[in-house]
């Protein structure tokens, strides 16, 4: 997304099963018009001819030629709509109030934020128990999210 913010067109390529997720992430990161192209899943284990058919065929999400989506996305200049929205006005709070695991599971299912596997709340006790199985210190930073603009 830094390239787009600098005015350089890019196209993200995903498999179609992740369409809702990647579109949601793009909106959440302030890039609702990010250029994306999709191929069918699966990709792994496909023959060269099958993969070539993905490229020559239609994007299953955008319903247009996959290769035209990619080439068009890379060659069409970014417009004002593409360049706006480098920030995101969050309508809902980032954190949820404490609640039950059943209600958390229901919330994730209702919003389709899940693969429908059980949601396990990361209580302090559970995190401490998990850390006993690692060599990590409880206060060690293992990753950082990029700052919001």
XYZ file of N, CA and C in Angstrom:
447
model
N 0.805 -1.187 0.000
C 0.000 0.000 0.000
C 0.856 1.263 0.000
N 2.107 1.124 0.389
C 2.994 2.283 0.373
C 3.257 2.730 -1.060
N 3.315 1.778 -1.994
C 3.529 2.146 -3.385
C 2.380 2.998 -3.912
N 1.132 2.558 -3.618
C -0.023 3.333 -4.067
C -0.010 4.720 -3.459
N 0.346 4.818 -2.183
C 0.405 6.128 -1.531
C 1.430 7.018 -2.221
N 2.449 6.414 -2.828
C 3.448 7.165 -3.566
C 3.079 7.376 -5.026
N 1.863 6.936 -5.412
C 1.391 7.149 -6.776
C 1.760 6.063 -7.764
N 2.280 4.926 -7.289
C 2.677 3.834 -8.174
C 1.561 2.787 -8.193
N 0.945 2.545 -9.357
C -0.106 1.522 -9.420
C 0.447 0.129 -9.124
N -0.290 -0.646 -8.379
C 0.058 -2.041 -8.116
C -1.215 -2.865 -8.190
N -1.058 -4.161 -8.342
C -2.194 -5.081 -8.356
C -1.845 -6.235 -7.430
N -2.694 -6.474 -6.461
C -2.521 -7.617 -5.566
C -3.255 -8.805 -6.174
N -2.613 -9.974 -6.196
C -3.220 -11.181 -6.758
C -3.485 -12.166 -5.629
N -4.711 -12.683 -5.593
C -5.138 -13.602 -4.540
C -5.932 -14.737 -5.158
N -6.120 -15.808 -4.393
C -7.065 -16.825 -4.826
C -8.462 -16.390 -4.400
N -9.454 -16.835 -5.150
C -10.817 -16.315 -4.985
C -11.420 -16.576 -3.606
N -10.976 -17.619 -2.910
C -11.576 -17.915 -1.610
C -11.262 -16.852 -0.560
N -10.260 -16.015 -0.818
C -9.887 -14.972 0.129
C -10.453 -13.599 -0.249
N -11.346 -13.546 -1.215
C -11.843 -12.267 -1.725
C -12.436 -11.392 -0.632
N -13.341 -11.932 0.172
C -13.974 -11.113 1.212
C -12.942 -10.612 2.213
N -12.014 -11.460 2.584
C -10.995 -11.087 3.555
C -10.094 -9.972 3.018
N -9.557 -10.137 1.810
C -8.618 -9.138 1.309
C -9.319 -7.813 1.008
N -10.568 -7.871 0.582
C -11.305 -6.632 0.344
C -11.583 -5.926 1.663
N -11.887 -6.693 2.700
C -12.115 -6.117 4.025
C -10.835 -5.495 4.573
N -9.716 -6.188 4.418
C -8.431 -5.667 4.896
C -8.065 -4.387 4.143
N -8.319 -4.365 2.846
C -8.023 -3.159 2.060
C -8.850 -1.981 2.567
N -10.138 -2.203 2.824
C -10.981 -1.127 3.355
C -10.488 -0.691 4.731
N -10.164 -1.657 5.586
C -9.723 -1.341 6.946
C -8.411 -0.567 6.949
N -7.601 -0.761 5.916
C -6.329 -0.056 5.816
C -6.434 1.223 5.000
N -7.667 1.658 4.725
C -7.858 2.926 4.044
C -7.597 2.891 2.556
N -7.637 1.716 1.944
C -7.390 1.585 0.505
C -8.552 0.819 -0.152
N -9.773 1.357 -0.088
C -10.918 0.607 -0.602
C -10.878 0.372 -2.100
N -10.101 1.139 -2.841
C -10.039 0.960 -4.292
C -8.764 0.257 -4.743
N -8.037 -0.364 -3.805
C -6.806 -1.058 -4.174
C -7.111 -2.049 -5.299
N -6.227 -2.125 -6.239
C -6.444 -2.966 -7.419
C -6.090 -4.408 -7.077
N -7.059 -5.280 -7.292
C -6.881 -6.679 -6.945
C -7.348 -7.555 -8.088
N -6.684 -8.677 -8.266
C -7.090 -9.681 -9.245
C -7.109 -11.025 -8.532
N -7.967 -11.906 -8.993
C -8.167 -13.183 -8.323
C -8.085 -14.337 -9.320
N -7.502 -15.429 -8.853
C -7.492 -16.676 -9.621
C -8.238 -17.712 -8.803
N -8.740 -18.758 -9.469
C -9.428 -19.809 -8.711
C -8.465 -20.533 -7.775
N -9.015 -21.080 -6.738
C -8.249 -21.951 -5.859
C -8.723 -23.361 -6.135
N -7.857 -24.353 -6.110
C -6.482 -24.360 -5.631
C -5.491 -23.978 -6.721
N -4.292 -23.587 -6.261
C -3.183 -23.311 -7.155
C -2.151 -24.428 -7.021
N -1.950 -24.877 -5.789
C -0.966 -25.931 -5.523
C -1.423 -27.237 -6.172
N -0.489 -27.910 -6.787
C -0.771 -29.210 -7.378
C -1.406 -29.137 -8.756
N -1.537 -27.961 -9.315
C -2.118 -27.804 -10.645
C -1.019 -27.912 -11.697
N -1.385 -28.450 -12.844
C -0.427 -28.581 -13.940
C -0.166 -27.213 -14.560
N 0.933 -27.082 -15.294
C 1.181 -25.817 -15.989
C 0.008 -25.403 -16.890
N -0.623 -26.360 -17.537
C -1.757 -26.040 -18.415
C -2.939 -25.509 -17.606
N -3.187 -26.103 -16.441
C -4.284 -25.619 -15.596
C -3.996 -24.212 -15.075
N -2.758 -23.968 -14.665
C -2.392 -22.632 -14.191
C -2.477 -21.610 -15.316
N -2.067 -22.006 -16.513
C -2.159 -21.108 -17.667
C -3.625 -20.764 -17.944
N -4.503 -21.735 -17.762
C -5.939 -21.483 -17.961
C -6.451 -20.465 -16.947
N -5.916 -20.474 -15.724
C -6.288 -19.459 -14.738
C -5.915 -18.066 -15.270
N -4.708 -17.945 -15.804
C -4.219 -16.656 -16.288
C -4.985 -16.211 -17.533
N -5.268 -17.158 -18.427
C -5.984 -16.836 -19.663
C -7.483 -16.649 -19.438
N -7.980 -17.151 -18.321
C -9.418 -17.131 -18.076
C -9.905 -15.876 -17.383
N -11.127 -15.974 -16.921
C -11.778 -14.847 -16.248
C -11.438 -14.843 -14.762
N -11.277 -13.665 -14.229
C -11.132 -13.458 -12.791
C -12.474 -13.841 -12.165
N -12.517 -14.850 -11.280
C -13.804 -15.313 -10.753
C -14.527 -14.305 -9.859
N -13.840 -13.295 -9.387
C -14.459 -12.280 -8.525
C -14.847 -11.042 -9.328
N -13.902 -10.522 -10.108
C -14.148 -9.297 -10.867
C -14.903 -9.536 -12.168
N -15.022 -10.804 -12.572
C -15.784 -11.205 -13.762
C -15.264 -10.560 -15.049
N -13.949 -10.406 -15.143
C -13.338 -9.939 -16.385
C -12.040 -10.722 -16.571
N -11.426 -10.564 -17.706
C -10.195 -11.281 -17.997
C -9.162 -11.026 -16.902
N -8.572 -12.099 -16.374
C -7.576 -11.955 -15.315
C -6.400 -11.102 -15.790
N -5.847 -11.437 -16.950
C -4.654 -10.735 -17.417
C -4.959 -9.280 -17.732
N -6.159 -9.004 -18.236
C -6.535 -7.609 -18.485
C -6.662 -6.843 -17.164
N -7.133 -7.515 -16.129
C -7.211 -6.864 -14.817
C -5.831 -6.486 -14.317
N -4.880 -7.380 -14.492
C -3.524 -7.117 -14.021
C -2.870 -6.013 -14.861
N -2.894 -6.176 -16.160
C -2.240 -5.182 -17.021
C -2.932 -3.826 -16.896
N -4.255 -3.821 -16.882
C -4.983 -2.565 -16.724
C -4.678 -1.898 -15.395
N -4.614 -2.697 -14.339
C -4.308 -2.143 -13.023
C -2.925 -1.543 -12.930
N -1.981 -2.131 -13.657
C -0.602 -1.642 -13.606
C -0.355 -0.457 -14.545
N -1.151 -0.337 -15.583
C -0.886 0.711 -16.570
C -1.836 1.897 -16.481
N -2.971 1.723 -15.841
C -3.927 2.831 -15.717
C -3.479 3.724 -14.566
N -3.302 5.028 -14.807
C -2.833 5.912 -13.734
C -3.800 5.926 -12.545
N -3.249 6.144 -11.381
C -4.081 6.290 -10.194
C -4.848 7.600 -10.294
N -6.140 7.552 -9.919
C -6.935 8.777 -9.945
C -7.158 9.260 -8.508
N -7.905 10.346 -8.376
C -8.142 10.921 -7.047
C -8.800 9.919 -6.112
N -9.707 9.100 -6.643
C -10.386 8.103 -5.810
C -9.379 7.080 -5.278
N -8.421 6.690 -6.130
C -7.386 5.747 -5.691
C -6.492 6.343 -4.612
N -6.230 7.629 -4.716
C -5.275 8.267 -3.810
C -5.908 8.797 -2.530
N -7.226 8.850 -2.479
C -7.876 9.265 -1.231
C -8.058 8.046 -0.354
N -8.265 8.273 0.889
C -8.507 7.156 1.792
C -7.249 6.516 2.309
N -6.172 7.270 2.417
C -4.956 6.698 2.978
C -5.119 6.545 4.484
N -6.203 7.056 5.021
C -6.545 6.818 6.420
C -7.947 6.223 6.453
N -8.340 5.761 7.595
C -9.615 5.067 7.712
C -10.344 5.544 8.955
N -11.562 5.972 8.776
C -12.387 6.401 9.900
C -13.070 5.161 10.475
N -12.643 4.743 11.635
C -13.171 3.522 12.240
C -14.490 3.818 12.943
N -15.558 3.152 12.504
C -16.881 3.368 13.078
C -17.099 2.522 14.330
N -16.316 1.466 14.482
C -16.475 0.595 15.643
C -15.188 0.614 16.455
N -15.275 0.333 17.734
C -14.063 0.354 18.561
C -13.098 -0.758 18.160
N -11.812 -0.535 18.381
C -10.794 -1.536 18.054
C -10.852 -2.730 19.005
N -11.253 -2.493 20.241
C -11.299 -3.563 21.229
C -12.734 -3.804 21.655
N -13.045 -5.027 21.983
C -14.373 -5.378 22.459
C -14.364 -5.453 23.973
N -15.481 -5.174 24.553
C -15.615 -5.307 26.002
C -15.508 -6.792 26.369
N -15.075 -7.096 27.593
C -15.017 -8.500 28.019
C -16.397 -9.144 27.914
N -16.411 -10.377 27.463
C -17.669 -11.093 27.283
C -17.382 -12.585 27.372
N -18.386 -13.401 27.102
C -18.196 -14.850 27.174
C -17.626 -15.363 25.853
N -17.010 -16.539 25.915
C -16.490 -17.150 24.692
C -17.619 -17.487 23.729
N -18.772 -17.896 24.247
C -19.912 -18.197 23.380
C -20.364 -16.958 22.616
N -20.426 -15.813 23.310
C -20.832 -14.581 22.634
C -19.770 -14.115 21.638
N -18.497 -14.313 21.974
C -17.429 -13.964 21.056
C -17.520 -14.824 19.798
N -17.725 -16.117 19.978
C -17.870 -17.029 18.841
C -19.055 -16.594 17.975
N -20.179 -16.272 18.595
C -21.366 -15.837 17.851
C -21.091 -14.545 17.087
N -20.376 -13.611 17.697
C -20.042 -12.348 17.039
C -19.180 -12.589 15.803
N -18.181 -13.452 15.922
C -17.313 -13.738 14.789
C -18.075 -14.432 13.670
N -18.960 -15.357 14.022
C -19.751 -16.049 13.005
C -20.714 -15.076 12.335
N -21.377 -14.264 13.108
C -22.337 -13.292 12.573
C -21.674 -12.339 11.581
N -20.450 -11.919 11.868
C -19.739 -10.980 10.999
C -18.869 -11.672 9.950
N -18.890 -12.992 9.952
C -18.102 -13.791 9.006
C -16.614 -13.445 9.089
N -16.131 -13.295 10.323
C -14.725 -13.003 10.574
C -13.935 -14.271 10.852
N -14.488 -15.413 10.655
C -13.905 -16.646 11.149
C -13.971 -17.756 10.117
N -13.157 -18.765 10.329
C -13.240 -19.986 9.529
C -14.157 -20.994 10.216
N -14.894 -20.537 11.231
C -15.891 -21.309 11.978
C -15.276 -22.328 12.930
N -13.971 -22.233 13.152
C -13.344 -23.029 14.196
C -13.590 -22.314 15.526
N -13.483 -23.015 16.647
C -13.737 -22.362 17.938
C -12.797 -21.186 18.180
N -13.359 -20.119 18.725
C -12.586 -18.944 19.109
C -12.199 -19.140 20.576
N -10.913 -19.016 20.886
C -10.441 -19.166 22.257
C -9.918 -17.809 22.712
N -10.527 -17.277 23.753
C -10.127 -15.964 24.242
C -8.737 -16.038 24.874
N -7.863 -15.108 24.557
C -6.500 -15.128 25.106
C -6.457 -14.496 26.500
N -6.926 -15.238 27.487
C -6.869 -14.716 28.855
C -5.417 -14.659 29.311
N -5.162 -13.909 30.379
C -3.799 -13.827 30.895
C -3.282 -15.204 31.289
N -4.150 -16.020 31.879
C -3.737 -17.361 32.291
C -3.376 -18.223 31.081
N -4.164 -18.150 30.020
C -3.895 -18.955 28.824
C -2.618 -18.496 28.124
N -2.411 -17.200 28.063
C -1.192 -16.695 27.439
C 0.028 -17.126 28.255
N -0.060 -17.049 29.569
C 1.053 -17.481 30.423
C 1.335 -18.969 30.224
N 0.285 -19.787 30.120
C 0.466 -21.221 29.907
C 1.097 -21.496 28.546
N 0.675 -20.756 27.531
C 1.243 -20.919 26.198
C 2.716 -20.538 26.182
N 3.068 -19.456 26.880
C 4.449 -18.996 26.900
C 5.375 -19.986 27.607
N 4.845 -20.810 28.504
C 5.676 -21.821 29.166
C 6.226 -22.829 28.163
N 5.547 -22.976 27.015
C 5.987 -23.906 25.988
C 6.934 -23.281 24.976
N 7.364 -22.049 25.244
C 8.281 -21.372 24.318
C 9.508 -20.890 25.074
N 10.474 -20.361 24.336
C 11.626 -19.723 24.950
C 11.464 -18.211 24.968
N 10.281 -17.730 24.694
C 10.017 -16.292 24.627
C 9.692 -15.732 26.003
N 10.167 -14.529 26.256
C 9.837 -13.836 27.501
C 8.453 -13.203 27.345
N 7.693 -13.111 28.420
C 6.351 -12.534 28.317
C 6.329 -11.099 27.783
N 7.385 -10.354 27.980
C 7.402 -8.963 27.517
C 8.154 -8.784 26.194
N 8.550 -9.892 25.545
C 9.275 -9.799 24.280
C 8.331 -9.405 23.149
N 8.745 -8.439 22.363
C 7.975 -8.031 21.192
C 8.411 -8.915 20.030
N 7.473 -9.665 19.462
C 7.798 -10.585 18.371
C 7.340 -10.045 17.021
N 6.658 -8.934 16.991
C 6.220 -8.338 15.726
C 5.545 -7.020 15.985
N 5.467 -6.225 14.962
C 4.807 -4.925 15.070
C 3.880 -4.750 13.882
N 2.740 -4.129 14.142
C 1.841 -3.746 13.075
C 2.328 -2.443 12.495
N 2.100 -2.261 11.203
C 2.520 -0.988 10.623
C 1.661 0.127 11.200
N 2.220 1.294 11.395
C 1.428 2.386 11.971
C 0.342 2.839 11.002
N -0.778 3.281 11.548
C -1.845 3.809 10.694
C -1.474 5.225 10.292
N -1.905 5.593 9.123
C -1.578 6.924 8.593
C -2.675 7.888 8.952
